[in-house]
Short mmCIF file of C-alpha atoms in Angstrom, two decimals:
data_model
loop_
_atom_site.label_atom_id
_atom_site.label_comp_id
_atom_site.label_asym_id
_atom_site.label_seq_id
_atom_site.Cartn_x
_atom_site.Cartn_y
_atom_site.Cartn_z
CA MET A 1 -36.70 -68.91 43.84
CA VAL A 2 -35.02 -66.41 45.88
CA ASP A 3 -32.02 -66.42 43.54
CA PHE A 4 -34.13 -65.83 40.36
CA ILE A 5 -35.78 -62.98 42.13
CA ASN A 6 -32.18 -61.53 43.01
CA HIS A 7 -31.06 -62.17 39.49
CA THR A 8 -34.03 -60.34 38.17
CA ILE A 9 -33.74 -57.34 40.29
CA LEU A 10 -29.99 -57.29 39.40
CA ILE A 11 -30.98 -57.28 35.60
CA VAL A 12 -33.49 -54.70 36.11
CA LYS A 13 -30.90 -52.46 37.95
CA LEU A 14 -28.42 -53.00 35.29
CA PHE A 15 -30.89 -52.15 32.57
CA TYR A 16 -31.98 -48.93 34.50
CA ILE A 17 -28.27 -47.92 34.95
CA SER A 18 -27.57 -48.70 31.24
CA TYR A 19 -30.79 -46.75 30.04
CA THR A 20 -29.87 -43.87 32.34
CA LEU A 21 -26.34 -43.81 30.92
CA PHE A 22 -27.66 -44.12 27.31
CA LEU A 23 -29.95 -41.06 28.04
CA GLN A 24 -27.00 -38.98 29.23
CA ILE A 25 -24.88 -39.87 26.37
CA ASN A 26 -27.56 -39.26 24.01
CA GLN A 27 -28.14 -35.79 25.61
CA CYS A 28 -24.39 -35.19 25.57
CA LEU A 29 -24.40 -36.06 21.80
CA GLN A 30 -27.34 -33.79 21.16
CA ASN A 31 -25.37 -30.92 22.97
CA ILE A 32 -22.44 -31.44 20.85
CA VAL A 33 -24.39 -31.60 17.52
CA ILE A 34 -26.20 -28.63 18.74
CA ASN A 35 -22.88 -26.70 19.55
CA ALA A 36 -21.34 -27.71 16.50
CA ALA A 37 -24.17 -26.29 14.38
CA MET A 38 -24.09 -23.09 16.37
CA PHE A 39 -20.44 -22.92 15.93
CA MET A 40 -20.88 -23.43 12.16
CA ILE A 41 -23.50 -20.72 11.89
CA PHE A 42 -21.15 -18.34 13.96
CA TYR A 43 -18.46 -19.14 11.69
CA SER A 44 -20.42 -18.66 8.51
CA ILE A 45 -21.41 -15.25 9.85
CA LEU A 46 -18.08 -14.25 10.71
CA ILE A 47 -16.88 -15.24 7.16
CA ASN A 48 -19.49 -13.21 5.66
CA ILE A 49 -18.61 -10.18 7.79
CA THR A 50 -15.13 -10.62 6.86
CA ASN A 51 -15.90 -10.50 3.33
CA ILE A 52 -18.10 -7.43 3.52
CA ILE A 53 -15.20 -5.76 5.29
CA ARG A 54 -12.80 -6.79 2.57
CA ARG A 55 -15.17 -5.53 -0.08
CA ILE A 56 -15.31 -2.16 1.60
CA ARG A 57 -12.16 -0.93 0.00
CA MET A 58 -9.99 2.01 0.34
CA GLN A 59 -10.25 4.50 -2.40
CA LEU A 60 -7.11 5.92 -3.79
CA TYR A 61 -7.39 9.26 -6.16
CA TYR A 62 -4.45 9.42 -8.41
CA SER A 63 -3.35 10.79 -11.67
CA LEU A 64 -1.13 9.06 -14.34
CA THR A 65 1.17 12.18 -14.66
CA SER A 66 1.83 12.64 -10.79
CA PRO A 67 5.21 11.29 -9.52
CA PHE A 68 3.69 11.38 -6.22
CA ALA A 69 0.69 9.50 -6.95
CA ARG A 70 3.08 6.95 -8.86
CA LYS A 71 5.15 6.52 -5.69
CA VAL A 72 2.08 5.19 -3.78
CA CYS A 73 0.95 3.01 -6.65
CA VAL A 74 4.39 1.34 -6.71
CA LEU A 75 4.30 0.82 -3.06
CA ILE A 76 0.94 -0.74 -3.36
CA GLN A 77 2.29 -3.09 -6.05
CA GLU A 78 5.40 -3.91 -4.06
CA LEU A 79 3.29 -4.84 -1.01
CA LYS A 80 0.89 -6.94 -3.21
CA ILE A 81 -2.17 -5.22 -1.59
CA GLN A 82 -3.91 -4.06 -4.90
CA ASP A 83 -7.21 -5.96 -3.89
CA GLN A 84 -7.62 -3.54 -1.09
CA PHE A 85 -8.16 -0.47 -3.23
CA GLU A 86 -10.59 1.17 -5.50
CA MET A 87 -8.31 3.23 -7.86
CA ILE A 88 -10.01 6.51 -8.99
CA LYS A 89 -8.25 8.32 -11.73
CA ILE A 90 -8.84 11.97 -11.52
CA ASP A 91 -7.61 15.37 -12.91
CA PRO A 92 -6.97 17.66 -9.83
CA TRP A 93 -7.09 20.61 -11.78
CA THR A 94 -10.33 20.16 -13.45
CA ASN A 95 -12.24 18.02 -11.14
CA PRO A 96 -13.84 19.95 -8.21
CA ASP A 97 -14.97 16.80 -6.45
CA LEU A 98 -11.42 16.20 -5.13
CA ARG A 99 -11.45 19.24 -2.97
CA GLN A 100 -14.50 17.97 -1.09
CA ILE A 101 -12.31 15.30 0.51
CA ASN A 102 -8.97 16.95 0.32
CA PRO A 103 -8.88 20.85 0.87
CA LEU A 104 -5.38 20.74 -0.99
CA SER A 105 -7.07 19.05 -4.11
CA LYS A 106 -3.93 17.17 -4.82
CA VAL A 107 -3.06 13.58 -5.68
CA PRO A 108 -2.64 11.09 -4.19
CA THR A 109 -5.54 11.29 -1.76
CA LEU A 110 -6.42 8.15 0.06
CA VAL A 111 -9.84 7.57 1.57
CA LEU A 112 -9.73 4.94 4.36
CA ASN A 113 -12.36 2.17 5.04
CA HIS A 114 -13.76 4.31 7.89
CA LYS A 115 -14.00 7.40 5.79
CA GLU A 116 -10.87 9.14 7.29
CA VAL A 117 -8.81 10.81 4.57
CA LEU A 118 -5.05 11.00 4.09
CA PHE A 119 -3.14 13.18 1.64
CA ASP A 120 0.54 13.72 1.02
CA SER A 121 2.39 10.75 -0.64
CA ALA A 122 4.88 10.51 2.26
CA LEU A 123 1.99 10.18 4.94
CA ILE A 124 0.14 7.74 2.74
CA CYS A 125 3.24 5.43 2.18
CA GLU A 126 4.00 5.37 5.90
CA TYR A 127 0.35 4.39 6.54
CA LEU A 128 0.25 1.63 3.73
CA SER A 129 3.29 0.10 5.15
CA THR A 130 1.49 -0.74 8.29
CA LEU A 131 -1.06 -3.06 6.28
CA LYS A 132 1.78 -5.49 5.61
CA ASP A 133 5.44 -6.01 6.72
CA LYS A 134 6.84 -2.66 7.32
CA ALA A 135 10.20 -3.65 7.20
CA LEU A 136 9.85 -4.54 3.40
CA ILE A 137 9.54 -0.75 2.89
CA TYR A 138 11.32 0.95 5.76
CA PRO A 139 14.58 -0.09 7.24
CA THR A 140 14.20 -1.23 10.98
CA GLU A 141 17.82 0.07 12.01
CA ARG A 142 17.52 3.66 13.19
CA VAL A 143 20.29 5.26 11.11
CA GLU A 144 19.26 3.54 7.92
CA TYR A 145 15.61 4.50 8.60
CA PHE A 146 16.39 8.20 8.53
CA LYS A 147 18.57 7.88 5.47
CA SER A 148 15.77 6.20 3.80
CA LEU A 149 13.39 9.09 4.81
CA ARG A 150 16.13 11.68 3.71
CA LEU A 151 16.28 9.86 0.30
CA GLN A 152 12.39 10.23 -0.16
CA ALA A 153 12.46 13.79 0.95
CA LEU A 154 15.10 14.64 -1.68
CA ALA A 155 13.43 12.89 -4.26
CA ASP A 156 10.04 14.52 -3.27
CA GLY A 157 11.66 17.94 -3.51
CA ALA A 158 13.24 17.37 -6.85
CA MET A 159 9.91 15.82 -8.27
CA ALA A 160 8.25 19.25 -7.28
CA ALA A 161 11.13 21.13 -9.01
CA VAL A 162 10.75 19.15 -11.98
CA GLY A 163 7.01 19.55 -12.28
CA ARG A 164 7.04 23.31 -11.78
CA CYS A 165 9.99 23.60 -14.33
CA TYR A 166 7.67 21.82 -16.80
CA ALA A 167 4.74 23.96 -15.91
CA GLU A 168 6.84 27.15 -16.44
CA LEU A 169 8.00 26.10 -19.77
CA LYS A 170 4.49 25.44 -20.80
CA LYS A 171 3.57 29.15 -20.43
CA PRO A 172 4.04 31.51 -23.42
CA GLU A 173 7.77 32.50 -23.48
CA HIS A 174 6.97 36.12 -22.59
CA LEU A 175 5.36 35.06 -19.31
CA GLN A 176 8.14 32.64 -18.32
CA SER A 177 10.37 33.48 -15.35
CA GLN A 178 13.91 32.76 -16.13
CA ASP A 179 14.92 32.92 -12.44
CA MET A 180 12.34 30.38 -11.58
CA LEU A 181 13.59 28.12 -14.46
CA GLN A 182 17.05 28.31 -13.44
CA ARG A 183 16.21 27.70 -9.69
CA PHE A 184 14.13 24.66 -10.75
CA GLN A 185 16.62 23.21 -13.07
CA ALA A 186 19.44 23.90 -10.70
CA THR A 187 17.58 21.94 -8.05
CA GLN A 188 17.39 18.84 -10.52
CA VAL A 189 20.97 19.01 -11.37
CA ALA A 190 22.17 19.21 -7.60
CA THR A 191 19.94 16.28 -6.75
CA LEU A 192 21.24 14.12 -9.67
CA ILE A 193 24.77 14.97 -8.43
CA TRP A 194 24.02 14.00 -4.99
CA LEU A 195 22.39 10.82 -5.83
CA GLU A 196 25.21 9.83 -8.20
CA GLN A 197 27.62 10.51 -5.16
CA HIS A 198 25.59 8.73 -2.55
CA LEU A 199 24.41 5.63 -4.17
CA ASP A 200 25.80 3.78 -1.15
CA ASN A 201 22.88 5.28 0.74
CA PHE A 202 20.51 2.93 -1.25
CA THR A 203 19.48 -0.15 0.37
CA LYS A 204 19.29 -3.67 -1.13
CA ASN A 205 15.67 -3.57 -0.68
CA PHE A 206 13.38 -1.52 -2.90
CA GLY A 207 12.21 0.57 -0.06
CA ILE A 208 10.55 4.01 0.27
CA GLY A 209 13.88 5.99 -0.54
CA GLU A 210 14.58 3.76 -3.66
CA ILE A 211 10.94 3.84 -4.90
CA SER A 212 10.96 7.73 -4.53
CA VAL A 213 14.21 8.01 -6.45
CA ALA A 214 13.09 5.67 -9.23
CA CYS A 215 9.70 7.87 -9.54
CA LEU A 216 11.73 10.96 -9.86
CA LEU A 217 14.05 9.53 -12.47
CA ALA A 218 11.19 8.21 -14.35
CA TYR A 219 9.41 11.57 -14.11
CA ILE A 220 12.60 13.39 -15.65
CA ASP A 221 12.33 10.86 -18.70
CA PHE A 222 8.55 11.46 -18.92
CA ARG A 223 8.68 15.19 -18.88
CA PHE A 224 11.97 15.85 -20.44
CA PRO A 225 12.92 12.93 -22.79
CA GLU A 226 15.48 15.04 -24.40
CA GLN A 227 17.64 15.35 -21.55
CA ASP A 228 20.92 13.31 -21.36
CA TRP A 229 21.16 12.86 -17.67
CA LYS A 230 21.94 9.06 -17.86
CA ILE A 231 25.25 9.80 -19.85
CA LYS A 232 26.50 12.17 -17.08
CA TYR A 233 25.25 10.24 -14.17
CA SER A 234 26.01 6.84 -15.33
CA GLN A 235 26.16 4.79 -12.17
CA LEU A 236 22.72 6.30 -11.14
CA ALA A 237 21.60 5.38 -14.58
CA ALA A 238 22.68 1.63 -14.47
CA TRP A 239 20.81 1.34 -11.22
CA PHE A 240 17.62 2.96 -12.68
CA GLU A 241 17.93 0.55 -15.70
CA GLN A 242 17.65 -2.38 -12.97
CA VAL A 243 14.77 -1.07 -10.87
CA LYS A 244 12.66 0.29 -13.80
CA ALA A 245 12.12 -3.21 -14.86
CA ARG A 246 10.26 -4.26 -11.77
CA ASP A 247 6.73 -5.19 -12.29
CA SER A 248 5.65 -2.34 -9.75
CA MET A 249 7.41 0.07 -12.14
CA GLN A 250 6.13 -1.48 -15.23
CA PHE A 251 2.56 -1.49 -14.08
CA THR A 252 2.47 2.16 -13.08
CA GLN A 253 4.04 3.92 -16.05
CA TYR A 254 3.32 7.56 -16.55
CA GLN A 255 0.74 8.47 -19.25
CA VAL A 256 -0.39 11.67 -20.64
#
């Protein structure tokens, strides 16, 4: 009889221990389920916020005739970040809205997600390169980096000269300044000579310097298709024939 009672007590204790353990395990499982559910809810919210942020795209004001705007557009294509932008085509000469965000009323103008505004193509390109791998566009080695910036500065200066030459020639002949025309044309010629003689300054990558030069040469062809610069500067022309076939150049061609 005593053994039966002892066995019964033992069984009751084991049952109690098992039941207590079951309750603890069940509570743990419930906590895991609750935590998992909370994690999924949090994750879903995070994804939605991320998608909303992605939809708040930067705005790029540009013109199809501007070599400076094209430089930025080519860079965007090369970095493959097109989905981050709302492209707004605008005529800075006739649309007063641009001056509300850029006192210079020039293209390109970049409005960032947080409503800060950047202008000047060199500054915009520098910023855009930070959105991806900057080494794709700017050399990491110090000397090569500044050579690349020098190439960009030269091309930018020549772009401005070509543009001003074109604008001067659009004036009635009696209003044209021959001194200014000679200066602009001399700048273009000197730039082409320098580029022909310094092709070794070009990097293997299609970086900021090369992009700028390509946009310059394409701009000369666009504004002055009758010029025969490719015959006189054959090595530069051969380089240009290669790079102008890139998708980034094909997708951003000048248009009137």
